[in-house]
């Protein structure tokens, strides 16, 4: 049954907390998370708070950012991300080197609102989202600062002109897909034109692994 599957999953997983383990998780109270998701999520009560198990539907070779990035951020001392409690990897013999991340068990953020649903609720009530957007921007900036400390660069570099061109391309593409953004495009273009004007044009920027896919639906707003 399902209980036996979850029990086996937790027993095979690698646990990151010294004092945590499968015995802390209450399998009898497991609850499947419904709604639109790219992965399958299960809620578990546990000693000291809840946990959420994310089982990856699309499995690819190599470290999964859902495991790798939060783990690195927590190790760097940043508290803006739920800490991974355990993760399950599949590896091969030496002739087929590599690994697959199959899922991750993370801390459950209590009393959290989905960022996208919250923004939609504000819009429906004609309420300003300015304060929450400011807090979100500050948090994302803090995350990038923590990532710079936590994860090494990728060994690749790009020029400032490439960065400016890439950002301009993304801004124009977003405005084309969502015409409501077109009124903001001139200000964005002006900002990008000033980008890097006080640095040498031949400056090379080191590329670094970051958070990957990030949108409002992946943001939690909680006390």
Short mmCIF file of C-alpha atoms in Angstrom, two decimals:
data_model
loop_
_atom_site.label_atom_id
_atom_site.label_comp_id
_atom_site.label_asym_id
_atom_site.label_seq_id
_atom_site.Cartn_x
_atom_site.Cartn_y
_atom_site.Cartn_z
CA UNK A 1 0.00 0.00 0.00
CA UNK A 2 0.90 3.66 -0.01
CA UNK A 3 2.12 3.59 3.60
CA UNK A 4 4.62 0.88 2.72
CA UNK A 5 5.84 2.88 -0.29
CA UNK A 6 6.39 6.05 1.77
CA UNK A 7 8.03 4.03 4.54
CA UNK A 8 10.47 2.51 2.04
CA UNK A 9 11.13 5.91 0.43
CA UNK A 10 11.98 7.52 3.76
CA UNK A 11 14.12 4.57 4.81
CA UNK A 12 16.19 4.74 1.61
CA UNK A 13 16.56 8.52 1.66
CA UNK A 14 19.66 10.35 2.81
CA UNK A 15 18.86 12.48 5.87
CA UNK A 16 20.52 15.81 6.36
CA UNK A 17 19.59 16.54 9.98
CA UNK A 18 21.61 14.75 12.60
CA UNK A 19 18.64 14.20 14.90
CA UNK A 20 16.01 13.50 12.21
CA UNK A 21 14.97 10.29 10.55
CA UNK A 22 12.03 8.29 9.19
CA UNK A 23 10.68 7.71 12.70
CA UNK A 24 9.90 11.45 13.00
CA UNK A 25 7.38 11.29 10.14
CA UNK A 26 3.74 10.35 10.80
CA UNK A 27 2.78 8.19 7.81
CA UNK A 28 -0.74 7.58 9.06
CA UNK A 29 -1.65 11.25 8.59
CA UNK A 30 -0.15 11.64 5.10
CA UNK A 31 -2.17 13.86 2.76
CA UNK A 32 -1.80 14.28 -1.00
CA UNK A 33 -1.56 17.89 -2.17
CA UNK A 34 -4.12 18.59 -4.89
CA UNK A 35 -4.07 21.30 -7.53
CA UNK A 36 -1.86 22.05 -10.51
CA UNK A 37 1.71 20.96 -9.83
CA UNK A 38 4.66 19.81 -11.88
CA UNK A 39 5.54 17.24 -9.20
CA UNK A 40 3.62 15.07 -6.74
CA UNK A 41 3.60 16.44 -3.19
CA UNK A 42 2.64 14.69 0.05
CA UNK A 43 2.15 16.41 3.41
CA UNK A 44 3.37 14.58 6.53
CA UNK A 45 3.07 15.62 10.17
CA UNK A 46 6.38 15.19 12.00
CA UNK A 47 7.92 15.87 15.37
CA UNK A 48 8.64 19.59 15.65
CA UNK A 49 6.48 20.58 12.66
CA UNK A 50 5.22 19.33 9.34
CA UNK A 51 7.12 18.17 6.27
CA UNK A 52 6.34 18.04 2.57
CA UNK A 53 7.64 15.33 0.27
CA UNK A 54 8.07 16.32 -3.36
CA UNK A 55 8.38 13.34 -5.73
CA UNK A 56 9.80 14.46 -9.07
CA UNK A 57 7.75 13.44 -12.10
CA UNK A 58 10.35 14.54 -14.64
CA UNK A 59 13.62 12.87 -13.66
CA UNK A 60 16.84 13.97 -15.35
CA UNK A 61 20.46 13.03 -14.81
CA UNK A 62 22.39 15.28 -12.48
CA UNK A 63 21.61 17.19 -9.32
CA UNK A 64 18.08 18.60 -9.17
CA UNK A 65 17.94 22.31 -8.18
CA UNK A 66 15.02 21.54 -5.84
CA UNK A 67 17.52 19.58 -3.75
CA UNK A 68 20.85 21.18 -4.51
CA UNK A 69 20.02 24.88 -4.19
CA UNK A 70 18.01 24.86 -0.91
CA UNK A 71 20.60 22.59 0.67
CA UNK A 72 23.41 24.99 -0.30
CA UNK A 73 21.44 28.02 0.91
CA UNK A 74 20.73 26.45 4.30
CA UNK A 75 24.40 25.49 4.67
CA UNK A 76 25.26 29.14 3.93
CA UNK A 77 23.04 30.20 6.82
CA UNK A 78 20.14 31.68 4.81
CA UNK A 79 16.73 31.05 6.39
CA UNK A 80 14.49 32.20 3.54
CA UNK A 81 14.08 28.71 2.12
CA UNK A 82 12.53 25.57 3.67
CA UNK A 83 15.36 23.31 4.77
CA UNK A 84 15.66 19.96 2.96
CA UNK A 85 15.33 17.21 5.55
CA UNK A 86 16.00 14.22 3.31
CA UNK A 87 16.49 13.42 -0.36
CA UNK A 88 16.53 10.25 -2.44
CA UNK A 89 19.15 9.70 -5.14
CA UNK A 90 19.54 6.91 -7.68
CA UNK A 91 23.11 6.16 -8.76
CA UNK A 92 24.68 3.71 -11.19
CA UNK A 93 27.79 1.55 -11.14
CA UNK A 94 31.00 3.22 -12.29
CA UNK A 95 30.46 2.29 -15.94
CA UNK A 96 27.35 4.52 -15.91
CA UNK A 97 28.45 7.38 -13.74
CA UNK A 98 25.94 9.93 -12.59
CA UNK A 99 22.94 10.25 -10.34
CA UNK A 100 19.26 11.04 -10.45
CA UNK A 101 17.43 12.95 -7.76
CA UNK A 102 14.05 11.26 -7.26
CA UNK A 103 12.55 13.53 -4.63
CA UNK A 104 13.08 15.65 -1.54
CA UNK A 105 11.47 15.93 1.90
CA UNK A 106 11.50 19.52 3.17
CA UNK A 107 10.28 21.56 6.11
CA UNK A 108 6.65 22.62 5.80
CA UNK A 109 6.14 26.39 6.04
CA UNK A 110 3.23 26.91 8.44
CA UNK A 111 0.30 29.19 7.61
CA UNK A 112 1.72 30.00 4.18
CA UNK A 113 -0.11 31.55 1.25
CA UNK A 114 0.79 30.75 -2.36
CA UNK A 115 2.33 33.89 -3.85
CA UNK A 116 0.39 33.70 -7.11
CA UNK A 117 -2.93 33.07 -5.38
CA UNK A 118 -2.22 35.93 -2.97
CA UNK A 119 -1.42 38.34 -5.81
CA UNK A 120 -4.59 37.31 -7.66
CA UNK A 121 -6.66 37.85 -4.50
CA UNK A 122 -5.19 41.32 -4.10
CA UNK A 123 -5.93 42.12 -7.74
CA UNK A 124 -9.52 40.90 -7.42
CA UNK A 125 -10.00 43.24 -4.46
CA UNK A 126 -8.15 46.12 -6.17
CA UNK A 127 -5.64 46.10 -3.29
CA UNK A 128 -2.08 47.29 -3.76
CA UNK A 129 0.55 44.55 -3.88
CA UNK A 130 3.36 47.10 -3.56
CA UNK A 131 4.48 46.23 -0.02
CA UNK A 132 4.49 42.49 -0.67
CA UNK A 133 6.27 42.97 -4.01
CA UNK A 134 8.94 45.07 -2.29
CA UNK A 135 9.44 42.39 0.37
CA UNK A 136 9.65 39.73 -2.32
CA UNK A 137 12.24 41.71 -4.28
CA UNK A 138 14.34 42.18 -1.16
CA UNK A 139 14.10 38.48 -0.33
CA UNK A 140 15.13 37.45 -3.85
CA UNK A 141 18.10 39.83 -3.65
CA UNK A 142 19.12 38.29 -0.32
CA UNK A 143 18.83 34.85 -1.90
CA UNK A 144 21.18 35.82 -4.74
CA UNK A 145 23.66 37.16 -2.20
CA UNK A 146 23.48 33.87 -0.29
CA UNK A 147 23.89 31.88 -3.52
CA UNK A 148 27.04 33.84 -4.33
CA UNK A 149 28.46 32.65 -1.01
CA UNK A 150 27.06 29.13 -1.18
CA UNK A 151 27.72 27.94 -4.73
CA UNK A 152 30.80 28.21 -6.94
CA UNK A 153 30.81 29.85 -10.34
CA UNK A 154 30.26 27.71 -13.43
CA UNK A 155 33.66 28.50 -14.96
CA UNK A 156 32.07 30.53 -17.78
CA UNK A 157 32.05 34.26 -18.36
CA UNK A 158 29.94 36.71 -20.39
CA UNK A 159 30.40 40.35 -21.35
CA UNK A 160 28.28 43.24 -20.14
CA UNK A 161 26.94 43.77 -23.67
CA UNK A 162 25.72 40.17 -23.83
CA UNK A 163 23.94 40.62 -20.51
CA UNK A 164 22.29 43.85 -21.65
CA UNK A 165 21.17 42.26 -24.91
CA UNK A 166 19.78 39.20 -23.15
CA UNK A 167 17.80 41.26 -20.64
CA UNK A 168 16.44 43.49 -23.40
CA UNK A 169 15.38 40.42 -25.40
CA UNK A 170 13.54 38.97 -22.40
CA UNK A 171 11.82 42.27 -21.61
CA UNK A 172 10.58 42.67 -25.18
CA UNK A 173 9.43 39.06 -25.29
CA UNK A 174 7.49 39.46 -22.04
CA UNK A 175 5.82 42.65 -23.29
CA UNK A 176 4.84 40.90 -26.52
CA UNK A 177 3.24 38.03 -24.60
CA UNK A 178 1.54 40.30 -22.06
CA UNK A 179 0.62 43.64 -23.69
CA UNK A 180 -0.26 45.09 -20.26
CA UNK A 181 3.51 45.26 -19.69
CA UNK A 182 4.15 47.31 -22.84
CA UNK A 183 3.63 50.61 -21.01
CA UNK A 184 6.58 49.75 -18.77
CA UNK A 185 8.86 48.76 -21.64
CA UNK A 186 10.31 52.28 -22.30
CA UNK A 187 11.40 52.59 -18.66
CA UNK A 188 12.94 49.11 -18.78
CA UNK A 189 14.77 49.95 -22.02
CA UNK A 190 16.10 53.16 -20.45
CA UNK A 191 17.30 51.26 -17.39
CA UNK A 192 19.06 48.67 -19.54
CA UNK A 193 20.72 51.41 -21.59
CA UNK A 194 22.28 52.73 -18.38
CA UNK A 195 23.31 49.26 -17.25
CA UNK A 196 27.06 49.02 -17.08
CA UNK A 197 27.77 52.55 -18.30
CA UNK A 198 30.12 53.05 -15.36
CA UNK A 199 32.09 49.84 -15.96
CA UNK A 200 34.49 48.88 -18.75
CA UNK A 201 32.73 47.42 -21.80
CA UNK A 202 35.23 44.55 -21.84
CA UNK A 203 34.37 43.53 -18.27
CA UNK A 204 33.67 39.79 -18.01
CA UNK A 205 31.04 38.52 -15.59
CA UNK A 206 31.28 35.03 -14.11
CA UNK A 207 28.22 32.84 -14.64
CA UNK A 208 26.94 31.01 -11.61
CA UNK A 209 24.30 28.40 -10.90
CA UNK A 210 21.22 30.08 -9.47
CA UNK A 211 17.75 29.06 -8.37
CA UNK A 212 16.44 27.99 -11.78
CA UNK A 213 12.73 28.37 -12.42
CA UNK A 214 11.28 31.00 -10.08
CA UNK A 215 7.82 32.54 -10.26
CA UNK A 216 5.07 33.70 -7.92
CA UNK A 217 3.58 30.21 -7.71
CA UNK A 218 6.81 29.03 -6.07
CA UNK A 219 6.79 31.78 -3.45
CA UNK A 220 5.29 31.32 0.00
CA UNK A 221 4.09 34.27 2.09
CA UNK A 222 4.02 33.39 5.77
CA UNK A 223 4.17 35.07 9.17
#
